[in-house]
XYZ file of C-alpha atoms in Angstrom:
301
model
C -3.516 13.060 -5.632
C -4.414 10.501 -8.290
C -7.648 8.583 -7.505
C -7.216 4.982 -6.409
C -10.048 3.696 -8.558
C -10.690 4.264 -12.239
C -14.444 4.676 -11.761
C -16.855 5.104 -8.848
C -18.720 2.004 -9.951
C -15.450 0.066 -9.972
C -14.781 1.085 -6.379
C -18.284 -0.015 -5.394
C -17.839 -3.412 -7.047
C -14.467 -3.930 -5.315
C -15.808 -2.950 -1.883
C -18.898 -5.145 -2.235
C -16.749 -8.084 -3.315
C -14.335 -7.368 -0.429
C -17.251 -7.647 2.015
C -18.461 -10.900 0.456
C -14.980 -12.435 0.781
C -14.942 -11.647 4.500
C -18.537 -12.836 4.953
C -17.481 -16.233 3.605
C -15.067 -16.808 6.502
C -16.224 -18.700 9.584
C -13.859 -16.988 12.035
C -15.215 -13.938 13.923
C -13.709 -10.744 12.497
C -13.603 -7.128 13.542
C -12.979 -4.220 11.193
C -11.808 -0.813 12.297
C -10.363 2.391 10.922
C -7.243 3.878 12.488
C -6.403 7.563 11.943
C -2.762 8.094 10.945
C -0.678 10.980 9.640
C -1.255 9.680 6.112
C -4.978 9.038 6.281
C -7.368 6.413 7.609
C -5.941 2.880 7.717
C -8.489 0.074 7.615
C -7.616 -3.153 9.436
C -9.216 -6.561 9.984
C -8.540 -8.370 13.259
C -9.212 -11.967 14.266
C -8.277 -14.217 17.171
C -7.827 -13.502 20.838
C -6.029 -10.297 21.768
C -4.241 -12.437 24.377
C -2.415 -14.250 21.557
C 0.889 -12.953 20.138
C 0.117 -10.163 17.616
C 0.789 -10.935 13.953
C 0.680 -8.164 11.351
C -0.342 -9.382 7.893
C 0.874 -7.217 5.001
C -0.404 -7.681 1.440
C 1.112 -6.888 -1.949
C 0.802 -3.961 -4.342
C -2.270 -4.858 -6.380
C -4.453 -6.514 -3.756
C -5.855 -6.002 -0.262
C -6.276 -7.704 3.105
C -9.540 -9.474 2.255
C -8.216 -11.035 -0.940
C -4.712 -11.814 0.307
C -5.642 -13.648 3.512
C -8.905 -15.366 2.585
C -7.272 -18.811 2.963
C -5.115 -17.905 5.982
C -7.123 -15.792 8.422
C -8.945 -18.656 10.126
C -5.934 -20.885 10.748
C -3.524 -18.137 11.774
C -6.048 -16.637 14.184
C -5.934 -19.857 16.231
C -2.368 -19.090 17.356
C -2.080 -15.319 16.835
C -3.988 -12.105 17.271
C -4.129 -11.407 13.548
C -4.056 -7.812 12.298
C -4.518 -7.683 8.525
C -3.797 -4.198 7.185
C -5.131 -2.576 4.023
C -2.149 -0.667 2.644
C -2.701 3.074 2.572
C -2.948 3.938 -1.114
C -3.849 0.361 -1.970
C -6.992 -1.344 -3.255
C -8.561 -1.964 0.151
C -10.594 0.346 2.357
C -7.805 2.574 3.692
C -8.235 6.207 2.663
C -5.067 8.275 2.108
C -4.889 12.033 2.616
C -2.616 14.669 1.092
C 0.253 13.780 3.460
C 0.439 10.343 1.849
C 1.386 11.788 -1.524
C 3.792 14.348 -0.056
C 5.743 12.723 2.784
C 4.857 9.065 3.206
C 7.067 7.199 5.687
C 6.321 3.472 5.837
C 7.885 2.907 9.257
C 6.115 5.859 10.856
C 2.809 4.679 9.377
C 3.184 1.216 10.926
C 4.366 2.811 14.193
C 1.115 4.735 14.420
C -0.990 1.628 13.766
C 0.786 -0.328 16.509
C 0.539 2.592 18.912
C -3.207 2.906 18.279
C -3.558 -0.806 19.065
C -1.269 -0.446 22.133
C 1.121 -3.092 20.807
C 4.792 -2.727 21.673
C 6.277 -5.608 19.664
C 4.916 -7.751 16.890
C 5.403 -10.657 14.509
C 4.954 -9.837 10.818
C 4.087 -11.923 7.754
C 3.969 -10.329 4.316
C 3.543 -11.376 0.700
C 5.283 -9.783 -2.305
C 5.498 -6.044 -1.547
C 4.281 -7.003 1.935
C 7.437 -9.124 2.280
C 9.542 -6.051 1.497
C 7.529 -3.974 3.969
C 8.071 -6.630 6.649
C 11.857 -6.599 6.371
C 11.909 -2.807 5.885
C 10.104 -2.335 9.183
C 12.259 -4.935 10.925
C 15.388 -3.088 9.782
C 14.034 0.316 10.760
C 12.504 -0.802 14.078
C 14.370 -3.956 15.183
C 13.277 -3.523 18.808
C 9.595 -3.607 17.846
C 9.745 -6.748 15.687
C 9.978 -10.271 17.112
C 10.207 -12.230 13.837
C 9.166 -11.817 10.214
C 8.083 -14.231 7.496
C 8.565 -12.892 3.958
C 6.590 -14.785 1.314
C 6.974 -14.489 -2.460
C 9.521 -11.744 -1.991
C 13.289 -11.551 -1.872
C 15.711 -8.787 -0.900
C 15.650 -5.967 -3.444
C 19.021 -5.518 -5.132
C 18.232 -2.509 -7.325
C 15.264 -0.489 -8.543
C 15.948 -1.678 -12.106
C 15.880 -5.310 -11.064
C 12.539 -4.862 -9.269
C 10.923 -3.021 -12.174
C 12.177 -5.405 -14.859
C 10.809 -8.420 -13.005
C 7.444 -6.706 -12.451
C 7.142 -5.753 -16.108
C 8.023 -9.234 -17.290
C 5.437 -10.771 -14.969
C 2.505 -8.400 -15.469
C 2.822 -7.248 -19.062
C 1.104 -7.241 -21.435
C -1.938 -8.757 -19.666
C -2.290 -6.023 -17.023
C -2.485 -3.359 -19.739
C -5.615 -4.983 -21.180
C -7.485 -6.254 -18.103
C -10.212 -8.299 -19.727
C -11.534 -11.336 -17.893
C -9.574 -13.543 -20.290
C -6.320 -11.687 -19.610
C -6.986 -11.659 -15.876
C -7.176 -15.442 -15.888
C -4.140 -15.702 -18.169
C -2.096 -13.470 -15.857
C -3.124 -15.489 -12.823
C -1.934 -18.705 -14.471
C 1.324 -16.967 -15.348
C 1.916 -15.868 -11.750
C 0.768 -19.033 -9.995
C 2.294 -22.464 -9.809
C 0.264 -25.551 -10.691
C -2.035 -25.016 -7.695
C -4.394 -22.552 -9.382
C -7.539 -24.276 -8.090
C -7.789 -22.000 -5.006
C -8.708 -19.193 -7.415
C -10.605 -21.049 -10.105
C -12.712 -22.938 -7.545
C -13.498 -19.807 -5.517
C -15.747 -17.699 -7.795
C -15.778 -14.656 -5.495
C -11.996 -14.635 -5.164
C -11.594 -14.883 -8.929
C -14.146 -12.125 -9.477
C -12.375 -9.887 -6.966
C -9.070 -10.386 -8.798
C -10.727 -9.394 -12.082
C -12.269 -6.295 -10.487
C -8.885 -5.204 -9.127
C -7.195 -5.509 -12.511
C -10.004 -3.601 -14.208
C -10.680 -0.842 -11.717
C -7.759 -0.296 -9.303
C -5.156 2.309 -10.255
C -1.835 0.702 -9.293
C -0.065 4.047 -9.601
C -1.672 5.077 -6.317
C 0.812 2.761 -4.572
C 3.810 4.570 -6.048
C 4.502 6.415 -2.776
C 5.442 3.075 -1.182
C 9.075 3.436 -2.219
C 11.564 0.562 -2.243
C 14.761 1.231 -0.266
C 17.872 -0.709 -1.271
C 19.577 -1.642 2.003
C 23.261 -2.639 2.115
C 24.122 -6.224 3.036
C 25.548 -5.322 6.450
C 22.194 -3.886 7.576
C 20.639 -7.351 7.456
C 22.916 -8.722 10.163
C 20.563 -7.449 12.834
C 17.605 -9.495 11.492
C 19.307 -12.671 10.206
C 18.085 -14.726 13.157
C 14.506 -13.485 12.984
C 13.650 -13.448 9.270
C 12.375 -16.358 7.164
C 11.877 -16.114 3.390
C 9.373 -18.532 1.808
C 9.662 -18.677 -1.972
C 7.678 -20.746 -4.445
C 9.768 -22.878 -6.745
C 7.772 -21.527 -9.716
C 7.629 -17.878 -8.646
C 9.087 -15.853 -11.511
C 9.200 -12.722 -9.334
C 11.303 -14.042 -6.460
C 12.864 -17.369 -7.455
C 15.721 -16.527 -9.813
C 19.487 -17.002 -9.366
C 20.402 -13.427 -8.443
C 17.698 -13.251 -5.757
C 18.578 -16.617 -4.212
C 22.308 -15.832 -4.236
C 21.568 -12.567 -2.430
C 19.720 -14.410 0.335
C 22.657 -16.796 0.691
C 25.256 -14.021 0.614
C 23.364 -12.047 3.263
C 23.097 -15.114 5.496
C 19.291 -15.190 5.496
C 17.109 -18.186 6.340
C 14.983 -19.231 3.375
C 12.839 -22.126 2.164
C 11.839 -23.094 -1.368
C 8.221 -24.297 -1.396
C 7.471 -26.919 -4.027
C 4.609 -26.460 -6.495
C 4.050 -22.820 -5.588
C 4.168 -19.571 -7.521
C 3.701 -15.940 -6.507
C 0.345 -16.630 -4.804
C 2.161 -18.939 -2.394
C -0.148 -18.494 0.598
C -3.220 -19.248 -1.533
C -1.625 -22.160 -3.353
C -0.011 -23.915 -0.367
C -1.822 -22.578 2.725
C -1.194 -25.579 4.988
C 2.562 -25.416 4.405
C 2.539 -21.651 4.953
C 0.549 -21.841 8.199
C 2.866 -24.504 9.598
C 5.982 -22.577 8.601
C 4.763 -19.302 10.143
C 3.763 -20.936 13.413
C 6.928 -23.020 13.699
C 9.259 -20.149 12.872
C 7.547 -17.561 15.037
C 6.485 -19.674 18.003
C 8.474 -22.909 17.852
C 11.745 -24.493 16.830
C 13.218 -24.086 13.336
C 15.272 -26.355 11.140
C 17.616 -25.362 8.322
C 16.001 -27.306 5.486
C 15.832 -25.180 2.335
C 13.112 -27.103 0.502
C 9.554 -27.737 1.705
């Protein structure tokens, strides 16, 4: 199994930065490790366990601490937040040999929920986490109340996914200097880049991930292309939030697919791929209203 980090020192720097990001939050947090078939899954929880449970799922090249640094406090007021470090990802989850041989995303999430004694759940995910949210909702519709998919649309083909990723991340990701890390961030984000540039630890963490995390270790998180008719079962309980400047999820083919499949979606103004960092207040309100309150049909926010 390919190592997740390029160097031991790189892993140390990422983990130390991860801890500093969490230490900067004012909300009480708990961290725990859950044994699963595919290795140890590290999670961060916040909020009262009496609140409705909300799984938070991050993207391919990041982790729970980085992804939810601007969201954990607010969301934990209404939900019992469970932020998961993807197995094989750049957080503190530790995969075993089963991960590289027989990884099943739905079974993995089943085991996490069972360990926490949670029968049904709300889910919010960003980028790959958005895919994982609707994948799990399709595979386990009885276990999922509602999902909010941010900075992610329905995958139409493997080629489409890969071409968009390459266009967004290359060539900067191949040469992860601090200069290129900042350049790539500006390319991915909308005009609201201040949440990164004005948060030195968050920016440093992003640079560490580009330099030291081996993205290939996430390759066992396969993308399944589901037929349109499968989405009928989740039309009423899925919301897609897409930044108007997100080159990875806001393009004609992706938006037409959402419309053709009858999905609920919103276009968020002045937001790019880091939508929940760039427009956290809008995101918090949308998640709470969709999951716990009434919804409207407005397509622009």
